[in-house]
C-alpha atoms as a PDB file:
ATOM      1  CA  MET A   1      88.860  72.603 127.797  1.00  0.00           C
ATOM      2  CA  PRO A   2      87.788  70.371 130.648  1.00  0.00           C
ATOM      3  CA  VAL A   3      89.937  69.143 133.492  1.00  0.00           C
ATOM      4  CA  TYR A   4      90.406  65.361 133.485  1.00  0.00           C
ATOM      5  CA  GLU A   5      91.684  63.145 136.283  1.00  0.00           C
ATOM      6  CA  TYR A   6      94.396  60.549 135.817  1.00  0.00           C
ATOM      7  CA  LEU A   7      95.787  57.898 138.155  1.00  0.00           C
ATOM      8  CA  CYS A   8      99.504  57.138 138.189  1.00  0.00           C
ATOM      9  CA  ASP A   9     100.369  53.751 139.740  1.00  0.00           C
ATOM     10  CA  ASP A  10     103.434  55.191 141.497  1.00  0.00           C
ATOM     11  CA  CYS A  11     102.490  58.806 142.347  1.00  0.00           C
ATOM     12  CA  GLY A  12      98.704  58.699 142.732  1.00  0.00           C
ATOM     13  CA  PRO A  13      95.965  60.851 141.166  1.00  0.00           C
ATOM     14  CA  PHE A  14      96.573  64.091 139.256  1.00  0.00           C
ATOM     15  CA  LYS A  15      94.508  66.472 137.130  1.00  0.00           C
ATOM     16  CA  ASP A  16      95.265  67.849 133.685  1.00  0.00           C
ATOM     17  CA  LEU A  17      93.546  70.374 131.415  1.00  0.00           C
ATOM     18  CA  ARG A  18      93.121  68.617 128.035  1.00  0.00           C
ATOM     19  CA  PRO A  19      91.024  69.095 124.864  1.00  0.00           C
ATOM     20  CA  MET A  20      87.918  66.920 124.568  1.00  0.00           C
ATOM     21  CA  ALA A  21      89.467  65.151 121.575  1.00  0.00           C
ATOM     22  CA  GLU A  22      92.139  63.753 123.927  1.00  0.00           C
ATOM     23  CA  CYS A  23      89.771  62.680 126.710  1.00  0.00           C
ATOM     24  CA  ASP A  24      90.548  58.953 126.442  1.00  0.00           C
ATOM     25  CA  ASP A  25      94.295  59.278 125.827  1.00  0.00           C
ATOM     26  CA  PRO A  26      96.625  58.483 128.737  1.00  0.00           C
ATOM     27  CA  GLN A  27      98.721  61.421 129.950  1.00  0.00           C
ATOM     28  CA  ALA A  28     102.227  61.627 131.353  1.00  0.00           C
ATOM     29  CA  CYS A  29     102.444  61.954 135.122  1.00  0.00           C
ATOM     30  CA  PRO A  30     103.867  65.376 136.068  1.00  0.00           C
ATOM     31  CA  HIS A  31     106.238  63.765 138.618  1.00  0.00           C
ATOM     32  CA  CYS A  32     107.544  60.507 137.112  1.00  0.00           C
ATOM     33  CA  GLU A  33     106.438  61.076 133.470  1.00  0.00           C
ATOM     34  CA  THR A  34     104.973  57.578 133.040  1.00  0.00           C
ATOM     35  CA  LEU A  35     101.693  57.298 131.116  1.00  0.00           C
ATOM     36  CA  ALA A  36      98.660  57.228 133.391  1.00  0.00           C
ATOM     37  CA  PRO A  37      95.114  56.231 132.350  1.00  0.00           C
ATOM     38  CA  ARG A  38      92.157  58.553 132.811  1.00  0.00           C
ATOM     39  CA  VAL A  39      89.902  57.844 135.791  1.00  0.00           C
ATOM     40  CA  ILE A  40      86.772  59.455 137.217  1.00  0.00           C
ATOM     41  CA  LEU A  41      87.331  60.170 140.905  1.00  0.00           C
ATOM     42  CA  THR A  42      85.080  63.200 141.455  1.00  0.00           C
ATOM     43  CA  ALA A  43      81.940  64.611 139.862  1.00  0.00           C
ATOM     44  CA  PRO A  44      82.437  67.085 136.988  1.00  0.00           C
ATOM     45  CA  ASN A  45      82.605  70.717 138.113  1.00  0.00           C
ATOM     46  CA  PHE A  46      81.970  72.329 134.732  1.00  0.00           C
ATOM     47  CA  PHE A  47      79.037  74.384 136.011  1.00  0.00           C
ATOM     48  CA  CYS A  48      81.007  75.797 138.940  1.00  0.00           C
ATOM     49  CA  MET A  49      82.881  78.204 136.678  1.00  0.00           C
ATOM     50  CA  PRO A  50      81.379  81.574 135.657  1.00  0.00           C
ATOM     51  CA  ALA A  51      79.159  81.576 132.562  1.00  0.00           C
ATOM     52  CA  ASP A  52      81.424  83.883 130.536  1.00  0.00           C
ATOM     53  CA  ARG A  53      84.429  81.651 131.141  1.00  0.00           C
ATOM     54  CA  ARG A  54      82.398  78.528 130.303  1.00  0.00           C
ATOM     55  CA  LYS A  55      81.270  80.167 127.049  1.00  0.00           C
ATOM     56  CA  ALA A  56      84.861  81.131 126.187  1.00  0.00           C
ATOM     57  CA  HIS A  57      86.014  77.543 126.731  1.00  0.00           C
ATOM     58  CA  ALA A  58      83.202  76.264 124.498  1.00  0.00           C
ATOM     59  CA  VAL A  59      84.113  78.724 121.730  1.00  0.00           C
ATOM     60  CA  ASN A  60      87.797  77.804 121.979  1.00  0.00           C
ATOM     61  CA  GLU A  61      86.998  74.096 121.869  1.00  0.00           C
ATOM     62  CA  ARG A  62      84.739  74.550 118.839  1.00  0.00           C
ATOM     63  CA  SER A  63      87.331  76.713 117.075  1.00  0.00           C
ATOM     64  CA  THR A  64      89.996  74.007 117.267  1.00  0.00           C
ATOM     65  CA  HIS A  65      88.150  71.611 114.971  1.00  0.00           C
ATOM     66  CA  ALA A  66      85.705  73.897 113.117  1.00  0.00           C
ATOM     67  CA  PRO A  67      87.151  77.411 112.792  1.00  0.00           C
ATOM     68  CA  GLN A  68      84.836  80.059 111.395  1.00  0.00           C
ATOM     69  CA  THR A  69      85.717  83.408 109.850  1.00  0.00           C
ATOM     70  CA  LEU A  70      83.830  86.572 110.726  1.00  0.00           C
ATOM     71  CA  ALA A  71      82.265  86.607 107.252  1.00  0.00           C
ATOM     72  CA  GLN A  72      80.957  83.052 107.742  1.00  0.00           C
ATOM     73  CA  TYR A  73      79.575  83.958 111.170  1.00  0.00           C
ATOM     74  CA  LYS A  74      77.817  87.060 109.829  1.00  0.00           C
ATOM     75  CA  ALA A  75      76.353  85.052 106.941  1.00  0.00           C
ATOM     76  CA  SER A  76      74.783  82.556 109.340  1.00  0.00           C
ATOM     77  CA  HIS A  77      73.600  85.188 111.860  1.00  0.00           C
ATOM     78  CA  GLY A  78      71.917  88.181 110.281  1.00  0.00           C
ATOM     79  CA  PRO A  79      71.289  91.509 112.011  1.00  0.00           C
ATOM     80  CA  GLY A  80      68.988  91.134 115.003  1.00  0.00           C
ATOM     81  CA  CYS A  81      69.598  87.392 115.210  1.00  0.00           C
ATOM     82  CA  GLY A  82      67.537  85.932 118.043  1.00  0.00           C
ATOM     83  CA  CYS A  83      69.944  83.172 119.024  1.00  0.00           C
ATOM     84  CA  CYS A  84      72.848  85.390 120.031  1.00  0.00           C
ATOM     85  CA  SER A  85      71.474  88.881 120.606  1.00  0.00           C
ATOM     86  CA  THR A  86      70.957  90.203 124.097  1.00  0.00           C
ATOM     87  CA  GLY A  87      67.601  91.787 123.263  1.00  0.00           C
ATOM     88  CA  LYS A  88      64.633  90.201 124.981  1.00  0.00           C
ATOM     89  CA  THR A  89      61.492  89.182 123.168  1.00  0.00           C
ATOM     90  CA  VAL A  90      57.917  89.980 124.068  1.00  0.00           C
ATOM     91  CA  LYS A  91      55.146  87.435 123.531  1.00  0.00           C
ATOM     92  CA  ASP A  92      51.738  88.656 122.557  1.00  0.00           C
ATOM     93  CA  LYS A  93      48.514  86.863 121.664  1.00  0.00           C
ATOM     94  CA  GLY A  94      49.714  86.100 118.121  1.00  0.00           C
ATOM     95  CA  ALA A  95      52.334  83.687 119.592  1.00  0.00           C
ATOM     96  CA  THR A  96      55.054  85.317 117.532  1.00  0.00           C
ATOM     97  CA  ASP A  97      58.212  86.712 119.053  1.00  0.00           C
ATOM     98  CA  ARG A  98      58.777  90.392 118.630  1.00  0.00           C
ATOM     99  CA  LYS A  99      61.765  92.409 119.752  1.00  0.00           C
ATOM    100  CA  LYS A 100      61.455  95.115 122.356  1.00  0.00           C
ATOM    101  CA  PRO A 101      62.495  98.463 120.942  1.00  0.00           C
ATOM    102  CA  THR A 102      66.112  99.233 121.770  1.00  0.00           C
ATOM    103  CA  ARG A 103      67.282 102.586 123.039  1.00  0.00           C
ATOM    104  CA  LEU A 104      68.050 105.111 120.368  1.00  0.00           C
ATOM    105  CA  VAL A 105      71.736 105.633 119.798  1.00  0.00           C
ATOM    106  CA  THR A 106      73.081 108.672 117.995  1.00  0.00           C
ATOM    107  CA  LYS A 107      76.639 109.140 116.815  1.00  0.00           C
ATOM    108  CA  THR A 108      78.463 112.394 116.209  1.00  0.00           C
ATOM    109  CA  ARG A 109      80.982 112.992 113.424  1.00  0.00           C
ATOM    110  CA  SER A 110      83.805 112.202 115.833  1.00  0.00           C
ATOM    111  CA  GLY A 111      82.249 108.794 116.562  1.00  0.00           C
ATOM    112  CA  ALA A 112      81.012 109.584 120.090  1.00  0.00           C
ATOM    113  CA  LYS A 113      77.811 107.813 121.065  1.00  0.00           C
ATOM    114  CA  GLY A 114      74.842 109.578 122.545  1.00  0.00           C
ATOM    115  CA  PHE A 115      71.698 108.190 124.149  1.00  0.00           C
ATOM    116  CA  PRO A 116      69.107 110.964 123.886  1.00  0.00           C
ATOM    117  CA  THR A 117      66.309 109.075 125.659  1.00  0.00           C
ATOM    118  CA  ALA A 118      68.265 107.855 128.676  1.00  0.00           C
ATOM    119  CA  ARG A 119      70.154 109.917 131.251  1.00  0.00           C
ATOM    120  CA  PRO A 120      70.978 113.023 129.237  1.00  0.00           C
ATOM    121  CA  TRP A 121      73.370 114.220 131.957  1.00  0.00           C
ATOM    122  CA  MET A 122      75.785 111.329 131.275  1.00  0.00           C
ATOM    123  CA  ILE A 123      78.575 111.685 128.737  1.00  0.00           C
ATOM    124  CA  SER A 124      79.646 108.710 126.647  1.00  0.00           C
ATOM    125  CA  HIS A 125      83.254 108.107 125.710  1.00  0.00           C
END
């Protein structure tokens, strides 16, 4: 949710964290509780926050008006989905994207992960 600025006639400017759906609605002043209209006094600072926090705010905002179950998400994003996976693609002369091979992961019966090709001296938990 973004932070909006409001201007109370008696108390002056104040900021409030509100959903985007309520961006044009006046808000009650925290001091005198009269309704104050929204104003733009400073430039937006949305990109000043860390990327993970910005992404979490976007997901929360989207979830308020269009919630999605895990089954719906998995149906729209299959395994190895390019839009949300962290794997990088490699371009070759065919102009088609192809995934880089990921590290091999082995699992024991107890569920412990092992990475046989990378740093065999490290123990996973």
